Amino acid sequence: MHYSPAPLHIPDGFLSVVVAVILWIVSLAGLGYALKRVNQDLGERQAPLMGVLAAAIFAGQMLNFTVAGGTSGHLLGAALATILLGPWAAIVVMVCVVSVQALIFQDGGLLALGANIFNMAIVGVAVSYFAYQTIRKFAGNQRWGLLVGGFAAAWLSVVVAALATALELAVSGTSPANVAVPAMGLIHMLIGVGEGLITIGALLFVRAARPELLGRSAASGRAGRAVWAIGLVIALVLAVLSPLASAHPDGLEWFAEQQGFIDRAQSPLYDLIPDYAFPGISDPALATIVAGVLGTLLVFMVALGIAVNRRRRSTSTPG
Amino acid sequence: MHVHFLDPYRPRPSLIHALDPRVKLALALAFILAVALTPIAAWPVYVLLAALLLSVVLLSELGVGHVLKRSALALPFVLAAIPILVTAPGATLWEATLAGLSLRLTDAGLARFGSIVLKSWLSVQMAIVLAASTTFPQLLLAMRALRVPRLLVAIFGLMWRYLFVLVDEALRLLRARAARSAAPTRPIAGARPGGSVAWRARVAGGMAGNLLIRSFDRGERIYAAMAARGYDGEIRAFPMPPIPAGQRLALIGGLVLLALLVGLGHLL
Amino acid sequence: MDTGPFVQIEHLSFSYGNGHQALRDVSLHIHRGEKVALVGPNGAGKSTLMLHLNGILRPTTGVVRIGGLPVEEKTLGRVRAWVGLVFQDPDDQLFSPTVFDDVAFGPIYQGLPEREVRARVAAALAHVHMAEYAPRVSHHLSVGEKKRIAIATVLAMEPELLALDEPTAGLDPRARRGLITLLCSLPQTMLISTHDLRMVAELLPRTVVMDGGRIVADRPTAEVLADAAFLEAHGLEL
């Protein structure tokens, strides 16, 4: 067993700076509010409980099962966390999981972390909450409500997070919407089934061992209804936007160009100083060669410095 | 079993390891931001950024191979950018028909694809050096310096501590499952060893549920242990020691250099 | 300083939220300097009783006094500084990223200045012979090492009473011997909950036996251990 990266974690380099920064801001706002709400609910217990449960979701993601032909599925956990902890604690826990994955295991980038938090912790939790609470309302306290609600929440959280990822890539100009959206969507409709089954397995175990834990998930009052509504809106918007975007990829392309002034090949400055490539050098190929020579010199000097330093270290410590 | 397989930290007597974690985190984030801000196809700047990265990798004494091997982790995501090769508008470099689909490789597509892959690769390597040369407690200190809320830093600290405990618990559960899942000595007609995929997924789910329940209880016990030593919900820690002047200078120098490189990229 | 018993528990009963009554009319006095064993089968209420000593759990009925002060919200700070509670599983006790952070936790929450905290940590770690472990990560330590550091985490608070839950559980013979030697060297008043009756015989002159949430015996250790029929009746074995 080893740490296996999930396909939803966007690495750095794939998102435009504007998209990354906007999603950072949205995610931080969501996290800030969630932290406040959890503090109201749990008080002094917040830090230890959130820390340990984040570790548990992380460890739970390592419990893989063989699907077929050497591939294996494993838990992502947003739905499970939402059902067991309620939306606010689930957001905090998933933010911790996604952040540690990026910081320690480079699963997902650091600049892209805002987007990954948005997709898995905010969208994933809101959509799970919407799906689960809706179905539970119809089912009352019956077993099928737990199973169908758990499955739907898990499946939807994965699929919707994948669609959000695809749209973010399209808006960044990294992947055309008419390819990315159906591809990501279809793959995650399958992955979502695994997520659904594994979530059901976890819920059945909890129901058998500690049924009282299943009662806590509903968030109270207006904020709870707000999460439900946000989940509904996100699910609806993505359900409408995704086919639209893949049918008319030019729309997103236009979007990408509008904000793409930062990562377009030709910057506005290019027009101002047309023939000025590298200080004093006009030919781009030549500029690259000069950069290569400079870079090689730098690396060579560093390597030399290290070698000298090592020799000094080994002579000063005999044996 | 003193180095946990999950802990990416590799102790070395290097300059990079000795760097103040606050300076290191700030510079690593600045490098990744600089890479992101460098325009598509600014090849000379990519070369300089790569040289800078390679110097840092060498200085860290982690071994170029170690960093390269770990950087392969981000590789699968490159798939997502492949379509851009044939969809970006630009001058045709190469044309082919695949299963009735006419594909046109364009110069703009190639430049964009190459830039995305290169940017991603440079960023992930810097993140690897950061994680491999900085202990997690040091990272927590750096997060505090970057104004991450104290409560969140405390949660990260607790998560890190119990990550290993719970991953070991998860490993024990997996081992117990492996010990009981023997293949039948003679194939039974109509029966598949190991059950259906759905059943296997539910078994894995049951283990995850088990882990979560135990964690609820452990969370309560940890809270009791914290309360017994006076914890009152407020997160307290020592004031941070000042950053030495030399390191401050390194931070400013690094930031200026990165800003220059980004500026250069936009001039090209 | 008051001259009465340091720990004074009067008619303490306690029920958990789920209705399970864990303690029934427990009264216990412990004087300064006493070393007391708390024995009995699992589920007898030993751990529940220990958690009352510094207010983690509060009595359903009855009173707990520490150093003359009733344990209640406004005395918690002082009581928790006096009573060093060491939990059975050191992984629960050691919740910080490094050994230093864990040992410093109590003193920091006592409001001590940084210099004093550092001095306390150094002294506590030296006391349990783990001085060089301060920068280590707790996860990489052996059970015996974790148990010693768990004790250091409360020694750093300079408590009057050490309340230890199963200190020798899960230790190999050598680590157990080392821990008993360590406990012998500590001057504090002690209440040790344990199944390890050989350690009790060696270390603790007074034994309190619990069963079914009640105290069924409170006598000199030698007498309790000599009464084979009584021990067997309460699921104990030397």
Short mmCIF file of C-alpha atoms in Angstrom, two decimals, chain A residues 134-299:
data_model
loop_
_atom_site.label_atom_id
_atom_site.label_comp_id
_atom_site.label_asym_id
_atom_site.label_seq_id
_atom_site.Cartn_x
_atom_site.Cartn_y
_atom_site.Cartn_z
CA THR A 134 -33.23 15.92 0.68
CA ILE A 135 -33.40 12.14 0.53
CA ARG A 136 -33.45 11.75 4.31
CA LYS A 137 -36.41 14.10 4.42
CA PHE A 138 -38.39 11.76 2.18
CA ALA A 139 -37.18 8.58 3.85
CA GLY A 140 -37.54 9.63 7.45
CA ASN A 141 -35.43 7.38 9.64
CA GLN A 142 -35.61 4.33 7.43
CA ARG A 143 -32.62 2.30 6.39
CA TRP A 144 -33.11 2.88 2.68
CA GLY A 145 -32.89 6.64 3.24
CA LEU A 146 -29.45 6.24 4.76
CA LEU A 147 -28.30 4.00 1.94
CA VAL A 148 -29.79 5.92 -0.99
CA GLY A 149 -28.97 9.28 0.58
CA GLY A 150 -25.40 8.23 1.34
CA PHE A 151 -24.88 6.84 -2.13
CA ALA A 152 -26.40 9.86 -3.87
CA ALA A 153 -24.41 12.32 -1.76
CA ALA A 154 -21.15 10.49 -2.40
CA TRP A 155 -21.76 10.03 -6.13
CA LEU A 156 -22.88 13.59 -6.65
CA SER A 157 -20.04 15.09 -4.62
CA VAL A 158 -17.46 13.34 -6.80
CA VAL A 159 -19.16 14.08 -10.12
CA VAL A 160 -19.89 17.71 -9.35
CA ALA A 161 -16.36 18.29 -8.04
CA ALA A 162 -15.03 16.78 -11.27
CA LEU A 163 -17.23 19.04 -13.39
CA ALA A 164 -16.07 22.06 -11.41
CA THR A 165 -12.46 20.98 -11.99
CA ALA A 166 -13.06 20.61 -15.73
CA LEU A 167 -14.68 24.03 -15.98
CA GLU A 168 -11.83 25.64 -14.04
CA LEU A 169 -9.33 24.06 -16.45
CA ALA A 170 -11.38 25.28 -19.40
CA VAL A 171 -11.63 28.82 -18.08
CA SER A 172 -7.87 28.78 -17.48
CA GLY A 173 -7.34 27.89 -21.13
CA THR A 174 -5.66 24.62 -20.18
CA SER A 175 -8.15 22.14 -21.50
CA PRO A 176 -10.93 22.73 -24.02
CA ALA A 177 -14.35 22.45 -22.41
CA ASN A 178 -15.76 20.14 -25.08
CA VAL A 179 -13.09 17.57 -24.19
CA ALA A 180 -12.45 18.19 -20.49
CA VAL A 181 -16.05 18.34 -19.30
CA PRO A 182 -17.30 15.08 -20.84
CA ALA A 183 -14.03 13.27 -20.10
CA MET A 184 -13.81 14.32 -16.44
CA GLY A 185 -17.55 13.90 -16.04
CA LEU A 186 -17.68 10.36 -17.45
CA ILE A 187 -14.63 9.10 -15.55
CA HIS A 188 -15.99 10.44 -12.30
CA MET A 189 -19.46 9.05 -12.87
CA LEU A 190 -17.69 5.69 -12.58
CA ILE A 191 -15.41 6.72 -9.71
CA GLY A 192 -18.49 8.12 -8.01
CA VAL A 193 -20.08 4.65 -7.93
CA GLY A 194 -17.07 3.39 -5.96
CA GLU A 195 -17.32 6.39 -3.66
CA GLY A 196 -21.01 5.70 -3.18
CA LEU A 197 -20.51 2.03 -2.32
CA ILE A 198 -17.65 2.69 0.07
CA THR A 199 -19.65 5.46 1.76
CA ILE A 200 -22.59 3.07 2.22
CA GLY A 201 -20.23 0.52 3.73
CA ALA A 202 -18.98 3.10 6.22
CA LEU A 203 -22.50 4.32 7.08
CA LEU A 204 -23.77 0.76 7.64
CA PHE A 205 -20.89 0.11 10.00
CA VAL A 206 -21.55 3.30 11.94
CA ARG A 207 -25.29 2.54 12.08
CA ALA A 208 -24.59 -0.90 13.52
CA ALA A 209 -21.90 0.20 16.00
CA ARG A 210 -22.83 3.74 17.04
CA PRO A 211 -26.22 4.76 15.63
CA GLU A 212 -26.30 7.97 17.69
CA LEU A 213 -23.51 9.40 15.52
CA LEU A 214 -25.84 9.50 12.52
CA GLY A 215 -28.19 11.95 14.18
CA ARG A 216 -25.88 14.93 14.29
CA SER A 217 -25.43 15.83 10.67
CA ALA A 218 -28.30 18.27 10.13
CA ALA A 219 -27.08 21.83 10.59
CA SER A 220 -29.55 23.94 12.46
CA GLY A 221 -31.40 27.09 11.45
CA ARG A 222 -30.96 29.47 8.59
CA ALA A 223 -27.32 28.62 7.92
CA GLY A 224 -28.26 24.95 7.48
CA ARG A 225 -30.89 25.89 4.91
CA ALA A 226 -28.32 28.16 3.25
CA VAL A 227 -25.89 25.25 2.81
CA TRP A 228 -28.72 23.13 1.42
CA ALA A 229 -29.58 25.90 -1.05
CA ILE A 230 -25.94 26.46 -2.01
CA GLY A 231 -25.57 22.75 -2.66
CA LEU A 232 -28.69 22.77 -4.81
CA VAL A 233 -27.52 25.82 -6.76
CA ILE A 234 -24.02 24.43 -7.35
CA ALA A 235 -25.43 21.12 -8.53
CA LEU A 236 -27.93 22.86 -10.83
CA VAL A 237 -25.49 25.42 -12.22
CA LEU A 238 -22.91 22.77 -13.02
CA ALA A 239 -25.54 20.47 -14.47
CA VAL A 240 -26.62 23.25 -16.84
CA LEU A 241 -23.24 24.83 -17.42
CA SER A 242 -21.35 21.65 -18.19
CA PRO A 243 -23.30 20.51 -21.27
CA LEU A 244 -23.53 24.13 -22.36
CA ALA A 245 -19.80 24.61 -22.01
CA SER A 246 -18.98 21.45 -23.90
CA ALA A 247 -21.41 22.39 -26.69
CA HIS A 248 -20.04 25.90 -26.96
CA PRO A 249 -16.40 25.76 -25.91
CA ASP A 250 -15.79 29.14 -27.56
CA GLY A 251 -17.73 30.86 -24.80
CA LEU A 252 -15.23 29.71 -22.20
CA GLU A 253 -12.39 30.39 -24.58
CA TRP A 254 -13.56 33.95 -24.74
CA PHE A 255 -13.65 34.01 -20.97
CA ALA A 256 -10.11 32.65 -20.87
CA GLU A 257 -8.93 35.34 -23.22
CA GLN A 258 -10.62 38.10 -21.28
CA GLN A 259 -8.72 37.26 -18.13
CA GLY A 260 -5.83 35.66 -19.93
CA PHE A 261 -3.84 38.88 -20.24
CA ILE A 262 -1.57 37.45 -17.59
CA ASP A 263 -0.73 34.12 -19.16
CA ARG A 264 -1.08 34.84 -22.84
CA ALA A 265 1.99 34.45 -24.99
CA GLN A 266 1.83 38.05 -26.09
CA SER A 267 1.64 40.51 -23.25
CA PRO A 268 0.60 44.13 -23.87
CA LEU A 269 4.19 45.10 -23.20
CA TYR A 270 5.17 43.05 -26.23
CA ASP A 271 3.56 45.64 -28.48
CA LEU A 272 5.32 48.48 -26.75
CA ILE A 273 8.79 47.04 -27.01
CA PRO A 274 8.46 44.81 -30.06
CA ASP A 275 12.07 43.96 -30.76
CA TYR A 276 13.37 43.82 -27.26
CA ALA A 277 13.60 40.18 -26.25
CA PHE A 278 16.40 39.76 -23.74
CA PRO A 279 18.37 42.76 -22.50
CA GLY A 280 20.28 43.68 -25.61
CA ILE A 281 19.30 40.58 -27.59
CA SER A 282 16.51 40.60 -30.14
CA ASP A 283 16.36 37.00 -31.35
CA PRO A 284 14.22 34.76 -29.04
CA ALA A 285 16.21 31.64 -29.92
CA LEU A 286 19.43 33.43 -29.08
CA ALA A 287 17.84 34.67 -25.84
CA THR A 288 17.04 31.09 -24.86
CA ILE A 289 20.60 30.05 -25.58
CA VAL A 290 21.97 32.91 -23.48
CA ALA A 291 19.62 31.94 -20.67
CA GLY A 292 20.82 28.35 -21.01
CA VAL A 293 24.46 29.40 -20.68
CA LEU A 294 23.68 31.61 -17.69
CA GLY A 295 21.68 28.84 -16.04
CA THR A 296 24.40 26.27 -16.62
CA LEU A 297 26.96 28.62 -15.11
CA LEU A 298 24.79 29.11 -12.03
CA VAL A 299 24.26 25.38 -11.53
#
